[in-house]
Coordinates of C-alpha atoms in Angstrom, one line a residue:
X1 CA -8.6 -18.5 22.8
X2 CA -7.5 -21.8 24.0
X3 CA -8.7 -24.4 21.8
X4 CA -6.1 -27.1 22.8
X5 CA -7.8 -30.3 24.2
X6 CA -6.0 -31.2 27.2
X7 CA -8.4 -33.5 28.7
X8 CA -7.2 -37.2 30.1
X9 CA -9.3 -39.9 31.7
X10 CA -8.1 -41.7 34.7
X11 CA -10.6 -44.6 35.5
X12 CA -13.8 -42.7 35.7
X13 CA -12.5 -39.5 35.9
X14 CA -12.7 -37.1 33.0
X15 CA -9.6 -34.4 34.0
X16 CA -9.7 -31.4 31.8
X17 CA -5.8 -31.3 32.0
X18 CA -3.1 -33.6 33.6
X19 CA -2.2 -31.2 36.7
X20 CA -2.2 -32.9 39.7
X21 CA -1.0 -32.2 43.2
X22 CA 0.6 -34.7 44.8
X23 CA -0.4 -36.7 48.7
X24 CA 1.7 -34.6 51.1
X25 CA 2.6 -31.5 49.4
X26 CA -1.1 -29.9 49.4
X27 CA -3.1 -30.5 52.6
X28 CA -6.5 -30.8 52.0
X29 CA -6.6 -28.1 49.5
X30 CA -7.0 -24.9 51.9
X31 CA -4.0 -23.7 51.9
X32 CA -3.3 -23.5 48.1
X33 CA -6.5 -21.6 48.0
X34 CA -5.0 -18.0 49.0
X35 CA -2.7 -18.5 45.8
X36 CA -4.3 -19.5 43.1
X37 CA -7.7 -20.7 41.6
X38 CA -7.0 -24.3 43.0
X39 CA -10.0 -25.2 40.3
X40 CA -7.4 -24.7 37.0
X41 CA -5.9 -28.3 38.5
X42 CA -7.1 -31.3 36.7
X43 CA -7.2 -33.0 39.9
X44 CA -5.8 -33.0 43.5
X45 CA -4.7 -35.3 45.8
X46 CA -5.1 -35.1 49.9
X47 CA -2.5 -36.0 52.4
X48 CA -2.6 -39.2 53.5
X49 CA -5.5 -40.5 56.0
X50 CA -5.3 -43.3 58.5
X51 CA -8.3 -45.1 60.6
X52 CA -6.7 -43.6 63.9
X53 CA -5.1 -40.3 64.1
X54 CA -1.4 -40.2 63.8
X55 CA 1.3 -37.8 65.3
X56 CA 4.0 -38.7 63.1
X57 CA 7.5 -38.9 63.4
X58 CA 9.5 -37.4 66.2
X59 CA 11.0 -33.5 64.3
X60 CA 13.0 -32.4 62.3
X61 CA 10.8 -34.3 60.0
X62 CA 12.3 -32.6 56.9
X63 CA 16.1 -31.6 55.5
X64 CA 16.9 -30.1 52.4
X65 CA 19.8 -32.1 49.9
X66 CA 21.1 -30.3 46.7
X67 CA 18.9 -31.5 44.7
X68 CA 15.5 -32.3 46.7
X69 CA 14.0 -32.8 50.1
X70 CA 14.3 -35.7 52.6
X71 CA 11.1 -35.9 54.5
X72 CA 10.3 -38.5 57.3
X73 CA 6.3 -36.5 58.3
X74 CA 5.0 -40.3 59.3
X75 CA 2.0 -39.8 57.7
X76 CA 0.8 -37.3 60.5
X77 CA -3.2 -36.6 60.4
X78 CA -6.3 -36.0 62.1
X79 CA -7.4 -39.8 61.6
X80 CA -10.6 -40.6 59.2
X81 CA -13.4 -39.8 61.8
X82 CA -12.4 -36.4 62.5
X83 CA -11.5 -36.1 58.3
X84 CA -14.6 -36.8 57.6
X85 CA -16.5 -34.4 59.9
X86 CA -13.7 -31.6 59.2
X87 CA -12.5 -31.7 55.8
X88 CA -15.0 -33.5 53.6
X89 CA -17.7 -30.6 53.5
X90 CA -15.2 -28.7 52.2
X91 CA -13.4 -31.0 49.7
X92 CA -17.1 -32.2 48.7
X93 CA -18.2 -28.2 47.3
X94 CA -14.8 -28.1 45.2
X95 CA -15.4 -27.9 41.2
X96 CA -12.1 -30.5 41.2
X97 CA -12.0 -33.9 40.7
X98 CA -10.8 -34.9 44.6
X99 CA -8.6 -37.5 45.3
X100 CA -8.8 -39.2 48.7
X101 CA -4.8 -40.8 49.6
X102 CA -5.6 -43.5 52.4
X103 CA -3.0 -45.7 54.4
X104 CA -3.5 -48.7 57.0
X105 CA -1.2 -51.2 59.6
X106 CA -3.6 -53.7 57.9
X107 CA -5.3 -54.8 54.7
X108 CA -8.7 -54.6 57.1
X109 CA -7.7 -50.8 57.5
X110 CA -7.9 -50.1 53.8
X111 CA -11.4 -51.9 53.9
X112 CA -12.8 -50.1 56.3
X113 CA -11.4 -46.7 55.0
X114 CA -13.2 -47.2 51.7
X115 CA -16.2 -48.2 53.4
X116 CA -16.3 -44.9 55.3
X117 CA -15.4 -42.5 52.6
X118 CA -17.9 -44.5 50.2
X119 CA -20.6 -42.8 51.3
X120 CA -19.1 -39.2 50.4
X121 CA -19.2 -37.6 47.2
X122 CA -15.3 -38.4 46.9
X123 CA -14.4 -38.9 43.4
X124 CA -11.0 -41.2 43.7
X125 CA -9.3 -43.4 46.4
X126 CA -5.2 -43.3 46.1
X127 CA -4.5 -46.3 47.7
X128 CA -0.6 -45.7 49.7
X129 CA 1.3 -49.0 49.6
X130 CA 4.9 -47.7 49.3
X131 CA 5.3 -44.7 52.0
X132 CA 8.6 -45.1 53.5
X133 CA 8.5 -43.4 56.7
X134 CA 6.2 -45.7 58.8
X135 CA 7.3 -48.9 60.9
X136 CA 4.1 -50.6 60.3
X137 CA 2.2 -51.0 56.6
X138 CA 3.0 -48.6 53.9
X139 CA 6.2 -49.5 51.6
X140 CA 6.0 -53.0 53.4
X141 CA 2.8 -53.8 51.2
X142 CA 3.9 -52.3 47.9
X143 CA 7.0 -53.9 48.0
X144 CA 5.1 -57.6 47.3
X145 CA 3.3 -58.6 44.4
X146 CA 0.8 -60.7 46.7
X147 CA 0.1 -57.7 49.3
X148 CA -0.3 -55.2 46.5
X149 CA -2.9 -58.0 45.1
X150 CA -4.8 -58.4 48.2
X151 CA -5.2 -54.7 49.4
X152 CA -5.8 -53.3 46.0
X153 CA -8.8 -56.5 45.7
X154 CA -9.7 -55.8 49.2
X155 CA -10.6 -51.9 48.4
X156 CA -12.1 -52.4 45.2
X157 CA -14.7 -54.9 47.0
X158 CA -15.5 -52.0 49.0
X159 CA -15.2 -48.8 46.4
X160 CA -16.9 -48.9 43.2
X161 CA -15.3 -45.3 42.1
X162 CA -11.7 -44.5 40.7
X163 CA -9.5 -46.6 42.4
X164 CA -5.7 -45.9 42.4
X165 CA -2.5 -47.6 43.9
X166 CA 0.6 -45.6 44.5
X167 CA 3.4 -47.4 44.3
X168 CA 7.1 -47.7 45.6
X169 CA 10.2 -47.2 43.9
X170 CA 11.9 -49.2 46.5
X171 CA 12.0 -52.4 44.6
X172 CA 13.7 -54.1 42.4
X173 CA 10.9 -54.9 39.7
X174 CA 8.4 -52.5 39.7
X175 CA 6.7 -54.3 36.9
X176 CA 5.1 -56.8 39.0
X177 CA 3.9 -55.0 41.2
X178 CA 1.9 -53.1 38.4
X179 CA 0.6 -56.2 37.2
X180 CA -0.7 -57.3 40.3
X181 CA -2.5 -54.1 40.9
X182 CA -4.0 -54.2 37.3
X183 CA -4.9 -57.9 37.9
X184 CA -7.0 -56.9 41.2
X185 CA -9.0 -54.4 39.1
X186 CA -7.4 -51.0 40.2
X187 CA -8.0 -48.5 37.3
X188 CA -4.7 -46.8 37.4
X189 CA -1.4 -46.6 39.4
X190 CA 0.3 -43.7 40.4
X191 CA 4.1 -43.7 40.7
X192 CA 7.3 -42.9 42.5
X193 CA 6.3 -42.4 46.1
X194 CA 10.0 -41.1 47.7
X195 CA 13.1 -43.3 47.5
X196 CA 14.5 -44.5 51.2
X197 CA 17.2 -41.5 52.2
X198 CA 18.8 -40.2 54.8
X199 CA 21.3 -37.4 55.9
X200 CA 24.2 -36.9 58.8
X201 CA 25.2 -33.9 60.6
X202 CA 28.8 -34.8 60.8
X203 CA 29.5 -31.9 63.6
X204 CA 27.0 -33.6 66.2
X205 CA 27.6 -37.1 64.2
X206 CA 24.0 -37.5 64.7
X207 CA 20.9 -38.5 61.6
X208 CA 19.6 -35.1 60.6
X209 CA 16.4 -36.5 61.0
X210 CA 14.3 -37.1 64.2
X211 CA 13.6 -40.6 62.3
X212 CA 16.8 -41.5 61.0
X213 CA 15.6 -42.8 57.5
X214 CA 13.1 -40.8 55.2
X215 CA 12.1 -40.2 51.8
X216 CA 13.9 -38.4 49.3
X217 CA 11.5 -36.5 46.6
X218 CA 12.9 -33.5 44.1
X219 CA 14.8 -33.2 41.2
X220 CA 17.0 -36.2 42.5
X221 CA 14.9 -38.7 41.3
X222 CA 13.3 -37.6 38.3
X223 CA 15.5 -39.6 36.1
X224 CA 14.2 -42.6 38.7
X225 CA 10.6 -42.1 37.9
X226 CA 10.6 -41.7 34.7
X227 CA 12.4 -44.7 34.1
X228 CA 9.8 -46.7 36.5
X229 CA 6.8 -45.1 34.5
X230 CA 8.1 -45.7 31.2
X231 CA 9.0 -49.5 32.7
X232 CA 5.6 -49.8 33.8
X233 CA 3.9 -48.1 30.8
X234 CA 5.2 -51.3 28.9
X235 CA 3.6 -53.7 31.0
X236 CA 0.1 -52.6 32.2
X237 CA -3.0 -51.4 30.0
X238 CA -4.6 -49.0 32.7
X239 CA -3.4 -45.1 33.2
X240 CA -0.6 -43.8 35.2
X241 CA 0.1 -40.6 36.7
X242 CA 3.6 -39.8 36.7
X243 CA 5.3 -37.7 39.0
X244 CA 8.6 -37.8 41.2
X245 CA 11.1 -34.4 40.9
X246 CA 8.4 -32.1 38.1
X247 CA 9.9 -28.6 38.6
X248 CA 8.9 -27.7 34.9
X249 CA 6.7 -28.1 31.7
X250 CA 9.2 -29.8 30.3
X251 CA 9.9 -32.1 32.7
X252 CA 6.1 -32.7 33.2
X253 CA 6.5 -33.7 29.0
X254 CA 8.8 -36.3 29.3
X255 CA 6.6 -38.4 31.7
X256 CA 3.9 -37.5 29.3
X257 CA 6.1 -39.5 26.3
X258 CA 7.5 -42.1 28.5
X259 CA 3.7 -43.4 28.6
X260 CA 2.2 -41.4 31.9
X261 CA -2.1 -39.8 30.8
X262 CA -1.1 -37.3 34.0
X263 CA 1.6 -35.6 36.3
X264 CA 0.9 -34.8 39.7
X265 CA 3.6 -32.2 41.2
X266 CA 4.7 -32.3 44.5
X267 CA 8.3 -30.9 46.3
X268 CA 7.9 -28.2 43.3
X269 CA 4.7 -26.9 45.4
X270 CA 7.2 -26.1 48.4
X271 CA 9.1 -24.3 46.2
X272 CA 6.9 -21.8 44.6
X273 CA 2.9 -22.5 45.4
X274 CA 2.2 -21.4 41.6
X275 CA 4.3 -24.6 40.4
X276 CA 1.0 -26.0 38.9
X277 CA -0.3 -23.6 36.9
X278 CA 3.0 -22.6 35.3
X279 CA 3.7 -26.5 34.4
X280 CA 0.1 -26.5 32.6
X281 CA 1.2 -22.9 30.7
X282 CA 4.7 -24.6 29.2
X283 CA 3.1 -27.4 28.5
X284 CA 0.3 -25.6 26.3
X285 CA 3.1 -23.2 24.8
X286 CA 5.1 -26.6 23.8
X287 CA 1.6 -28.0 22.0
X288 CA 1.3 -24.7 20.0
X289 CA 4.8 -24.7 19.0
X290 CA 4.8 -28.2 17.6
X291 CA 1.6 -28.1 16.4
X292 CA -0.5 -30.7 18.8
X293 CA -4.6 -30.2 18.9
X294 CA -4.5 -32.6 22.0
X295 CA -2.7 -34.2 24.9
X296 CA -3.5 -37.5 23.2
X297 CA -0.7 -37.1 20.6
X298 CA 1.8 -37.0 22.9
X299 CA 1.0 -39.2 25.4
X300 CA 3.4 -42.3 25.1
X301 CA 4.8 -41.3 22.0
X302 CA 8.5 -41.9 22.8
X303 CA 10.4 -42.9 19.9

């Protein structure tokens, strides 16, 4: 019998463990279905959404490093109109708490994408200010503590539910950014989106990439994001959700300590589907070792 108390809150969202799959790496939740019992998540997270629909960046859109993945997708998708009328009936009879990633050119796009989606039974926004692999909007917002302000007070004027900003680890004090999100009322942040990347072919001296410059994610920048969230975790009062290289349980517990409620997996879902589920079963065995009732005792407890 499992009477460990894994339960977090994040804004108004009661999780009944701190699995969450990460914007990018899960589609809308379909394809994860044929694996496992996408229900055991605490949460999950959809690829990103724009107002209009987006082809993305010109292939190969992804390259494998040693120790992670370079992707430069562009934040392809169907657009929020044919979202909505495709993928919502099926997010809304999911016994998950669903997490809606949005992105705009413009603050007026984040605006008008929580106006949409507010009339849904959606559970959380994930507000994208810091992806790197689009010309216009993404990492340019989250990369100033005044744009991060407005978009995040912008949304929350049109979304009364969970709200949460993702940001970028592209920056040189991530603390300010968090602030500024915290001070426009968002109820958690969500952090490391990719760091800026790219690889060369040096027998066609050409970018590996069809765009040149994209986003590394994977065990390369763990030690990256835990340092942000611990940095942040110092500075801001409202949840975070840690996540940037998790391949393991204990790699999901030391974003736990440095001050993270919840982890949200991503590249390690490319890897083996099952990621999630075995991340939530080491992290249980490690409660029962050392004698933890609850999640709570070891959240932020870095000595």
């Amino acid at each position: 019998m499992n009477n460990l108390d894994l339960g977090v809150k994040i804004g108004q969202l009661e999780l009944k463990n701190p699995l969450i799959t990460a914007s990018g790496t899960f589609g809308f939740g379909k394809e994860y279905g044929q694996y496992y019992d996408i229900h055991s998540l605490g949460a999950m997270t959809t690829k990103g959404i724009t107002l209009q629909p987006r082809e993305g960046n010109p292939p190969p859109r992804i390259v494998e490093t040693s120790a992670g993945i370079i992707n430069s997708v562009g934040l392809e998708n169907p657009g929020i109109n044919a979202f909505i009328r495709e993928e919502i009936p099926h997010l809304q009879k999911l016994k998950v708490p669903v997490m809606i990633n949005i992105s705009g050119n413009k603050i007026e796009d984040y605006a008008l994408l929580a106006q949409k989606l507010g009339k849904y039974d959606i559970d959380a926004l994930e507000v994208n200010v810091s992806c790197p692999n689009v010309k216009q909007g993404g990492m340019n917002f989250g990369t100033q503590p005044q744009s991060v302000y407005e978009i995040t007070k912008t949304v929350r004027e049109n979304w009364d539910k969970t709200l949460i900003i993702k940001l970028t680890p592209n920056v040189t004090n991530i603390g300010e950014i968090a602030l500024a999100a915290q001070e426009a009322k968002a109820d958690a942040l969500s952090l490391i989106n990719t760091v800026v990347a790219m690889d060369i072919d040096i027998h066609r001296q050409r970018a590996v990439l069809g765009n040149r410059i994209g986003g590394l994610s994977g065990p390369a920048i763990l030690p990256i994001a835990l340092a942000m969230v611990y940095q942040v975790a110092q500075q801001v009062d409202i949840p975070l959700i840690g996540m940037g290289g998790i391949l393991s349980g204990e790699d999901a517990l030391k974003f736990l300590l440095a001050g993270a409620s919840a982890v949200a997996i991503g590249t390690a879902n490319f890897i083996n589907p099952l990621s999630p589920l075995n991340i939530l079963e080491e992290i249980e065995d490690y409660m029962r070792t050392n004698g933890y009732q609850s999640l709570r005792e070891i959240i932020g407890q870095l000595k």
